[in-house]
């Protein structure tokens, strides 16, 4: 009669040294997390706290009182609505253009049969170390007639050599060569293979590039500062910068009104920061899985 024995896996208890090391690492990571998270929490708490408490420096962890005057003053400003509309346009359009350029360039450079692949890659890497500079870029933008247009805000920043290298590395390490050979034997073209096979298998790198591009466009203000003079085209960050500067240097004739404005300055600053950063921060929880996977792909090979 056959007897079957079930083997029960017994976990070896951790040694004292291992527990000390694990505890130390957890403690250090917790400290790092608190250092990174506290400024964000403080700004959020300060935006809804009593302005008097915020200005006195007594605010630490929990909100004191509950005041929405900072949000009311910010959201009733027409500049915020205009800035939001423009920034959403620039972010969505720029991210789509950037994804198209980076993914197509990355896939092309990942193909071993691309003529002059090494030279093209070396030339692109060269541009990361040497460029014409801000003046040359401004002259080109002006000669192309892109000053004071939405197009300049979309095109500038859409292509990054770093993003192209990430896409190329992903395609090289993820898309099997055998899959390409089998598809080409069946008569599949490069374009068809890229659209039907490569892109569906590249959700991770698409999420990573989309997040990088979206954050870059959302936080961008320097391009608008250089190339835009029409206030109707200003991105949100330019209006945020303007509001922060004006709230710090407001000149009111009435002494009582000046005192009230000074009290509200810190609260308005916190509210403006929360309003301008909240939308892009909400993307992280939904894209974290693909983001981590996409960043790590290609880092280890075995």
mmCIF file of C-alpha atoms in Angstrom:
data_model
loop_
_atom_site.group_PDB
_atom_site.id
_atom_site.type_symbol
_atom_site.label_atom_id
_atom_site.label_comp_id
_atom_site.label_asym_id
_atom_site.label_seq_id
_atom_site.Cartn_x
_atom_site.Cartn_y
_atom_site.Cartn_z
ATOM 1 C CA UNK A 1 0.000 0.000 0.000
ATOM 2 C CA UNK A 2 1.495 3.213 -1.119
ATOM 3 C CA UNK A 3 1.784 5.891 1.431
ATOM 4 C CA UNK A 4 1.986 9.512 0.527
ATOM 5 C CA UNK A 5 3.763 11.896 2.786
ATOM 6 C CA UNK A 6 3.214 15.594 2.636
ATOM 7 C CA UNK A 7 6.206 17.716 3.232
ATOM 8 C CA UNK A 8 5.547 20.715 5.358
ATOM 9 C CA UNK A 9 7.843 23.590 4.658
ATOM 10 C CA UNK A 10 9.366 24.876 7.816
ATOM 11 C CA UNK A 11 10.643 28.422 7.751
ATOM 12 C CA UNK A 12 13.949 28.842 9.427
ATOM 13 C CA UNK A 13 13.684 31.516 12.121
ATOM 14 C CA UNK A 14 15.655 34.645 11.458
ATOM 15 C CA UNK A 15 18.796 35.175 13.390
ATOM 16 C CA UNK A 16 19.239 38.061 15.794
ATOM 17 C CA UNK A 17 21.626 39.795 13.402
ATOM 18 C CA UNK A 18 19.113 39.545 10.538
ATOM 19 C CA UNK A 19 16.334 40.960 12.690
ATOM 20 C CA UNK A 20 18.540 43.863 13.758
ATOM 21 C CA UNK A 21 19.415 44.646 10.146
ATOM 22 C CA UNK A 22 15.758 44.413 9.050
ATOM 23 C CA UNK A 23 14.640 46.622 11.918
ATOM 24 C CA UNK A 24 17.317 49.200 11.146
ATOM 25 C CA UNK A 25 16.361 49.332 7.460
ATOM 26 C CA UNK A 26 12.665 49.685 8.287
ATOM 27 C CA UNK A 27 13.457 52.476 10.738
ATOM 28 C CA UNK A 28 15.608 54.335 8.213
ATOM 29 C CA UNK A 29 12.994 53.974 5.466
ATOM 30 C CA UNK A 30 10.326 55.242 7.860
ATOM 31 C CA UNK A 31 12.438 58.302 8.663
ATOM 32 C CA UNK A 32 12.994 58.979 4.960
ATOM 33 C CA UNK A 33 9.256 58.610 4.305
ATOM 34 C CA UNK A 34 8.381 61.086 7.067
ATOM 35 C CA UNK A 35 10.949 63.583 5.792
ATOM 36 C CA UNK A 36 9.449 63.400 2.282
ATOM 37 C CA UNK A 37 5.789 63.289 3.327
ATOM 38 C CA UNK A 38 5.735 65.953 6.044
ATOM 39 C CA UNK A 39 6.165 68.997 3.728
ATOM 40 C CA UNK A 40 3.247 67.792 1.582
ATOM 41 C CA UNK A 41 1.108 67.189 4.672
ATOM 42 C CA UNK A 42 2.050 70.562 6.166
ATOM 43 C CA UNK A 43 1.044 72.446 3.010
ATOM 44 C CA UNK A 44 -2.277 70.597 2.910
ATOM 45 C CA UNK A 45 -2.973 71.292 6.584
ATOM 46 C CA UNK A 46 -1.891 74.931 6.324
ATOM 47 C CA UNK A 47 -4.266 75.521 3.417
ATOM 48 C CA UNK A 48 -7.318 74.840 5.627
ATOM 49 C CA UNK A 49 -6.051 76.193 8.951
ATOM 50 C CA UNK A 50 -6.564 79.497 10.727
ATOM 51 C CA UNK A 51 -4.280 82.081 9.073
ATOM 52 C CA UNK A 52 -3.282 83.480 12.478
ATOM 53 C CA UNK A 53 -2.019 80.081 13.637
ATOM 54 C CA UNK A 54 -0.171 79.480 10.367
ATOM 55 C CA UNK A 55 1.592 82.845 10.509
ATOM 56 C CA UNK A 56 2.532 82.360 14.163
ATOM 57 C CA UNK A 57 4.479 79.194 13.315
ATOM 58 C CA UNK A 58 2.573 77.065 15.827
ATOM 59 C CA UNK A 59 1.076 74.739 13.219
ATOM 60 C CA UNK A 60 2.699 71.304 13.281
ATOM 61 C CA UNK A 61 0.597 68.247 12.454
ATOM 62 C CA UNK A 62 -3.136 68.875 12.722
ATOM 63 C CA UNK A 63 -5.143 71.774 11.303
ATOM 64 C CA UNK A 64 -6.095 74.539 13.705
ATOM 65 C CA UNK A 65 -9.623 75.640 12.958
ATOM 66 C CA UNK A 66 -11.123 75.133 9.522
ATOM 67 C CA UNK A 67 -10.918 77.985 7.035
ATOM 68 C CA UNK A 68 -11.429 77.777 3.271
ATOM 69 C CA UNK A 69 -10.647 81.408 2.577
ATOM 70 C CA UNK A 70 -7.448 80.470 0.767
ATOM 71 C CA UNK A 71 -9.302 78.156 -1.624
ATOM 72 C CA UNK A 72 -12.136 80.649 -2.086
ATOM 73 C CA UNK A 73 -9.714 83.440 -2.954
ATOM 74 C CA UNK A 74 -7.822 81.178 -5.345
ATOM 75 C CA UNK A 75 -10.708 79.465 -7.118
ATOM 76 C CA UNK A 76 -12.598 82.708 -7.661
ATOM 77 C CA UNK A 77 -9.607 84.099 -9.546
ATOM 78 C CA UNK A 78 -10.247 83.860 -13.292
ATOM 79 C CA UNK A 79 -6.541 83.294 -13.904
ATOM 80 C CA UNK A 80 -6.748 79.846 -12.315
ATOM 81 C CA UNK A 81 -9.512 78.742 -14.702
ATOM 82 C CA UNK A 82 -7.589 80.020 -17.707
ATOM 83 C CA UNK A 83 -4.381 78.420 -16.485
ATOM 84 C CA UNK A 84 -6.075 75.079 -15.861
ATOM 85 C CA UNK A 85 -7.600 75.035 -19.342
ATOM 86 C CA UNK A 86 -4.315 75.844 -21.048
ATOM 87 C CA UNK A 87 -2.268 73.440 -18.956
ATOM 88 C CA UNK A 88 -4.670 70.569 -19.622
ATOM 89 C CA UNK A 89 -4.440 71.282 -23.366
ATOM 90 C CA UNK A 90 -0.635 71.415 -23.268
ATOM 91 C CA UNK A 91 -0.356 68.313 -21.085
ATOM 92 C CA UNK A 92 -2.705 66.113 -23.101
ATOM 93 C CA UNK A 93 -1.425 67.208 -26.524
ATOM 94 C CA UNK A 94 2.228 67.207 -25.480
ATOM 95 C CA UNK A 95 1.984 63.773 -23.871
ATOM 96 C CA UNK A 96 0.405 62.278 -27.000
ATOM 97 C CA UNK A 97 3.016 63.859 -29.277
ATOM 98 C CA UNK A 98 5.817 62.791 -26.937
ATOM 99 C CA UNK A 99 4.563 59.201 -26.747
ATOM 100 C CA UNK A 100 4.320 58.968 -30.526
ATOM 101 C CA UNK A 101 7.833 60.325 -31.066
ATOM 102 C CA UNK A 102 9.561 58.416 -28.250
ATOM 103 C CA UNK A 103 7.883 55.058 -28.917
ATOM 104 C CA UNK A 104 8.422 55.119 -32.676
ATOM 105 C CA UNK A 105 12.033 56.279 -32.289
ATOM 106 C CA UNK A 106 12.702 53.746 -29.523
ATOM 107 C CA UNK A 107 11.271 50.874 -31.566
ATOM 108 C CA UNK A 108 13.233 51.883 -34.666
ATOM 109 C CA UNK A 109 16.497 52.104 -32.737
ATOM 110 C CA UNK A 110 15.854 48.706 -31.140
ATOM 111 C CA UNK A 111 15.836 47.015 -34.570
ATOM 112 C CA UNK A 112 19.209 45.555 -35.464
ATOM 113 C CA UNK A 113 18.513 45.924 -39.187
ATOM 114 C CA UNK A 114 18.145 49.719 -38.975
ATOM 115 C CA UNK A 115 20.749 51.262 -41.261
ATOM 116 C CA UNK A 116 23.071 53.612 -39.363
ATOM 117 C CA UNK A 117 21.568 52.766 -35.990
ATOM 118 C CA UNK A 118 24.845 53.281 -34.132
ATOM 119 C CA UNK A 119 25.500 56.681 -35.720
ATOM 120 C CA UNK A 120 21.947 57.898 -35.026
ATOM 121 C CA UNK A 121 22.171 56.798 -31.397
ATOM 122 C CA UNK A 122 25.571 58.448 -30.928
ATOM 123 C CA UNK A 123 24.292 61.677 -32.490
ATOM 124 C CA UNK A 124 21.274 61.730 -30.178
ATOM 125 C CA UNK A 125 23.401 61.108 -27.105
ATOM 126 C CA UNK A 126 25.749 63.892 -28.222
ATOM 127 C CA UNK A 127 22.877 66.374 -28.077
ATOM 128 C CA UNK A 128 22.364 65.622 -24.380
ATOM 129 C CA UNK A 129 25.815 67.021 -23.611
ATOM 130 C CA UNK A 130 26.052 69.835 -26.168
ATOM 131 C CA UNK A 131 23.240 72.064 -27.404
ATOM 132 C CA UNK A 132 22.782 75.454 -29.001
ATOM 133 C CA UNK A 133 21.490 76.996 -25.788
ATOM 134 C CA UNK A 134 18.542 79.157 -24.920
ATOM 135 C CA UNK A 135 19.298 82.021 -27.333
ATOM 136 C CA UNK A 136 19.660 79.730 -30.344
ATOM 137 C CA UNK A 137 16.432 77.954 -29.433
ATOM 138 C CA UNK A 138 14.610 81.261 -29.100
ATOM 139 C CA UNK A 139 15.847 82.419 -32.527
ATOM 140 C CA UNK A 140 14.679 79.163 -34.139
ATOM 141 C CA UNK A 141 11.282 79.408 -32.475
ATOM 142 C CA UNK A 142 10.938 83.021 -33.620
ATOM 143 C CA UNK A 143 11.980 82.274 -37.211
ATOM 144 C CA UNK A 144 9.472 79.422 -37.372
ATOM 145 C CA UNK A 145 6.697 81.790 -36.305
ATOM 146 C CA UNK A 146 5.908 79.821 -33.162
ATOM 147 C CA UNK A 147 6.145 82.675 -30.686
ATOM 148 C CA UNK A 148 2.923 83.245 -28.759
ATOM 149 C CA UNK A 149 1.294 80.031 -29.991
ATOM 150 C CA UNK A 150 0.072 76.862 -28.327
ATOM 151 C CA UNK A 151 2.216 74.838 -30.715
ATOM 152 C CA UNK A 152 5.472 75.949 -29.127
ATOM 153 C CA UNK A 153 4.236 74.830 -25.708
ATOM 154 C CA UNK A 154 3.341 71.412 -27.093
ATOM 155 C CA UNK A 155 6.427 70.758 -29.211
ATOM 156 C CA UNK A 156 9.093 71.924 -26.779
ATOM 157 C CA UNK A 157 9.654 69.153 -24.283
ATOM 158 C CA UNK A 158 7.838 66.463 -26.244
ATOM 159 C CA UNK A 159 10.998 64.613 -27.310
ATOM 160 C CA UNK A 160 13.659 63.548 -24.832
ATOM 161 C CA UNK A 161 16.698 61.415 -25.611
ATOM 162 C CA UNK A 162 16.405 59.870 -22.142
ATOM 163 C CA UNK A 163 12.842 58.743 -22.887
ATOM 164 C CA UNK A 164 13.877 57.373 -26.280
ATOM 165 C CA UNK A 165 16.669 55.355 -24.677
ATOM 166 C CA UNK A 166 14.214 53.985 -22.120
ATOM 167 C CA UNK A 167 11.829 52.935 -24.894
ATOM 168 C CA UNK A 168 14.625 51.376 -26.943
ATOM 169 C CA UNK A 169 15.892 49.389 -23.947
ATOM 170 C CA UNK A 170 12.366 48.191 -23.201
ATOM 171 C CA UNK A 171 11.764 46.967 -26.751
ATOM 172 C CA UNK A 172 15.166 45.247 -26.865
ATOM 173 C CA UNK A 173 14.675 43.405 -23.579
ATOM 174 C CA UNK A 174 10.938 42.653 -23.809
ATOM 175 C CA UNK A 175 9.983 41.985 -27.434
ATOM 176 C CA UNK A 176 11.418 38.549 -28.367
ATOM 177 C CA UNK A 177 13.381 38.375 -31.585
ATOM 178 C CA UNK A 178 11.619 35.092 -32.399
ATOM 179 C CA UNK A 179 8.267 36.890 -32.346
ATOM 180 C CA UNK A 180 9.544 39.445 -34.829
ATOM 181 C CA UNK A 181 10.965 36.759 -37.129
ATOM 182 C CA UNK A 182 7.756 34.747 -37.045
ATOM 183 C CA UNK A 183 5.656 37.828 -37.829
ATOM 184 C CA UNK A 184 7.893 38.891 -40.707
ATOM 185 C CA UNK A 185 7.859 35.383 -42.180
ATOM 186 C CA UNK A 186 4.070 35.597 -42.274
ATOM 187 C CA UNK A 187 4.319 38.825 -44.255
ATOM 188 C CA UNK A 188 3.874 41.311 -41.408
ATOM 189 C CA UNK A 189 5.339 44.748 -42.048
ATOM 190 C CA UNK A 190 7.298 46.805 -39.539
ATOM 191 C CA UNK A 191 4.384 49.186 -39.069
ATOM 192 C CA UNK A 192 1.898 46.351 -38.560
ATOM 193 C CA UNK A 193 4.188 44.595 -36.093
ATOM 194 C CA UNK A 194 4.727 47.812 -34.139
ATOM 195 C CA UNK A 195 0.999 48.590 -33.913
ATOM 196 C CA UNK A 196 -0.371 45.061 -33.449
ATOM 197 C CA UNK A 197 2.356 43.389 -31.388
ATOM 198 C CA UNK A 198 4.872 45.830 -29.896
ATOM 199 C CA UNK A 199 2.459 48.426 -28.506
ATOM 200 C CA UNK A 200 0.067 45.948 -26.800
ATOM 201 C CA UNK A 201 3.083 44.401 -25.046
ATOM 202 C CA UNK A 202 4.423 47.802 -23.974
ATOM 203 C CA UNK A 203 1.819 49.028 -21.497
ATOM 204 C CA UNK A 204 4.443 49.401 -18.776
ATOM 205 C CA UNK A 205 6.800 51.671 -20.715
ATOM 206 C CA UNK A 206 3.855 53.625 -22.139
ATOM 207 C CA UNK A 207 2.671 54.341 -18.600
ATOM 208 C CA UNK A 208 6.160 55.399 -17.518
ATOM 209 C CA UNK A 209 6.696 57.724 -20.468
ATOM 210 C CA UNK A 210 3.187 59.151 -20.172
ATOM 211 C CA UNK A 211 3.757 59.931 -16.505
ATOM 212 C CA UNK A 212 7.153 61.523 -17.146
ATOM 213 C CA UNK A 213 5.779 63.646 -19.973
ATOM 214 C CA UNK A 214 2.585 64.639 -18.172
ATOM 215 C CA UNK A 215 4.446 65.728 -15.024
ATOM 216 C CA UNK A 216 6.926 67.685 -17.125
ATOM 217 C CA UNK A 217 4.213 69.542 -19.024
ATOM 218 C CA UNK A 218 2.106 70.152 -15.931
ATOM 219 C CA UNK A 219 4.989 71.689 -13.991
ATOM 220 C CA UNK A 220 6.483 73.599 -16.928
ATOM 221 C CA UNK A 221 6.500 77.371 -16.686
ATOM 222 C CA UNK A 222 9.864 78.459 -18.135
ATOM 223 C CA UNK A 223 8.850 77.875 -21.754
ATOM 224 C CA UNK A 224 5.740 79.964 -21.227
ATOM 225 C CA UNK A 225 7.827 82.651 -19.572
ATOM 226 C CA UNK A 226 10.134 82.815 -22.604
ATOM 227 C CA UNK A 227 7.832 82.330 -25.568
ATOM 228 C CA UNK A 228 4.400 83.629 -24.489
ATOM 229 C CA UNK A 229 3.205 87.185 -23.990
ATOM 230 C CA UNK A 230 -0.519 86.578 -24.467
ATOM 231 C CA UNK A 231 -2.004 85.998 -21.023
ATOM 232 C CA UNK A 232 -4.800 83.908 -22.544
ATOM 233 C CA UNK A 233 -2.148 81.297 -23.431
ATOM 234 C CA UNK A 234 -0.386 81.223 -20.063
ATOM 235 C CA UNK A 235 -0.111 77.801 -18.390
ATOM 236 C CA UNK A 236 -1.257 77.314 -14.816
ATOM 237 C CA UNK A 237 2.236 77.468 -13.339
ATOM 238 C CA UNK A 238 2.811 80.982 -14.677
ATOM 239 C CA UNK A 239 -0.362 82.214 -12.993
ATOM 240 C CA UNK A 240 0.606 80.384 -9.795
ATOM 241 C CA UNK A 241 3.994 82.101 -9.846
ATOM 242 C CA UNK A 242 2.299 85.442 -10.445
ATOM 243 C CA UNK A 243 -0.186 84.947 -7.614
ATOM 244 C CA UNK A 244 2.523 83.932 -5.168
ATOM 245 C CA UNK A 245 4.605 86.995 -6.020
ATOM 246 C CA UNK A 246 1.646 89.369 -5.825
ATOM 247 C CA UNK A 247 0.438 87.923 -2.533
ATOM 248 C CA UNK A 248 3.864 88.551 -1.051
ATOM 249 C CA UNK A 249 4.230 92.112 -2.402
ATOM 250 C CA UNK A 250 0.630 93.372 -2.315
ATOM 251 C CA UNK A 251 0.381 97.069 -1.566
ATOM 252 C CA UNK A 252 -2.930 98.103 0.027
ATOM 253 C CA UNK A 253 -3.539 101.644 1.210
ATOM 254 C CA UNK A 254 -5.879 100.676 4.050
ATOM 255 C CA UNK A 255 -3.859 99.516 7.045
ATOM 256 C CA UNK A 256 -6.534 97.072 8.263
ATOM 257 C CA UNK A 257 -6.900 95.593 4.794
ATOM 258 C CA UNK A 258 -3.129 95.259 4.505
ATOM 259 C CA UNK A 259 -3.066 93.373 7.794
ATOM 260 C CA UNK A 260 -5.761 90.991 6.598
ATOM 261 C CA UNK A 261 -3.925 90.386 3.340
ATOM 262 C CA UNK A 262 -0.732 89.653 5.226
ATOM 263 C CA UNK A 263 -2.609 87.162 7.378
ATOM 264 C CA UNK A 264 -4.054 85.407 4.313
ATOM 265 C CA UNK A 265 -0.799 85.337 2.346
ATOM 266 C CA UNK A 266 0.536 82.055 3.735
ATOM 267 C CA UNK A 267 -2.868 80.360 3.483
ATOM 268 C CA UNK A 268 -3.323 81.488 -0.124
ATOM 269 C CA UNK A 269 0.153 80.224 -0.990
ATOM 270 C CA UNK A 270 -0.646 76.798 0.456
ATOM 271 C CA UNK A 271 -4.019 76.656 -1.319
ATOM 272 C CA UNK A 272 -2.440 77.614 -4.644
ATOM 273 C CA UNK A 273 0.203 74.891 -4.254
ATOM 274 C CA UNK A 274 -2.430 72.258 -3.424
ATOM 275 C CA UNK A 275 -4.689 73.249 -6.311
ATOM 276 C CA UNK A 276 -1.838 73.266 -8.826
ATOM 277 C CA UNK A 277 -0.301 69.926 -7.776
ATOM 278 C CA UNK A 278 -3.329 67.833 -6.755
ATOM 279 C CA UNK A 279 -4.416 66.697 -10.262
ATOM 280 C CA UNK A 280 -1.024 65.354 -11.304
ATOM 281 C CA UNK A 281 -0.485 63.682 -7.921
ATOM 282 C CA UNK A 282 -3.763 61.796 -8.363
ATOM 283 C CA UNK A 283 -2.253 59.972 -11.355
ATOM 284 C CA UNK A 284 0.364 58.135 -9.307
ATOM 285 C CA UNK A 285 -1.926 55.642 -7.481
ATOM 286 C CA UNK A 286 -3.469 54.505 -10.791
ATOM 287 C CA UNK A 287 -0.173 54.222 -12.676
ATOM 288 C CA UNK A 288 2.115 52.990 -9.913
ATOM 289 C CA UNK A 289 1.948 49.318 -10.950
ATOM 290 C CA UNK A 290 2.958 50.016 -14.539
ATOM 291 C CA UNK A 291 5.383 52.722 -13.463
ATOM 292 C CA UNK A 292 7.449 50.414 -11.215
ATOM 293 C CA UNK A 293 7.380 47.596 -13.759
ATOM 294 C CA UNK A 294 8.408 49.857 -16.625
ATOM 295 C CA UNK A 295 11.306 51.435 -14.744
ATOM 296 C CA UNK A 296 12.735 48.058 -13.695
ATOM 297 C CA UNK A 297 12.437 46.357 -17.082
ATOM 298 C CA UNK A 298 15.863 46.059 -18.639
ATOM 299 C CA UNK A 299 17.736 46.697 -15.394
ATOM 300 C CA UNK A 300 18.279 42.951 -14.785
ATOM 301 C CA UNK A 301 18.911 40.250 -17.328
ATOM 302 C CA UNK A 302 19.264 36.573 -16.773
#
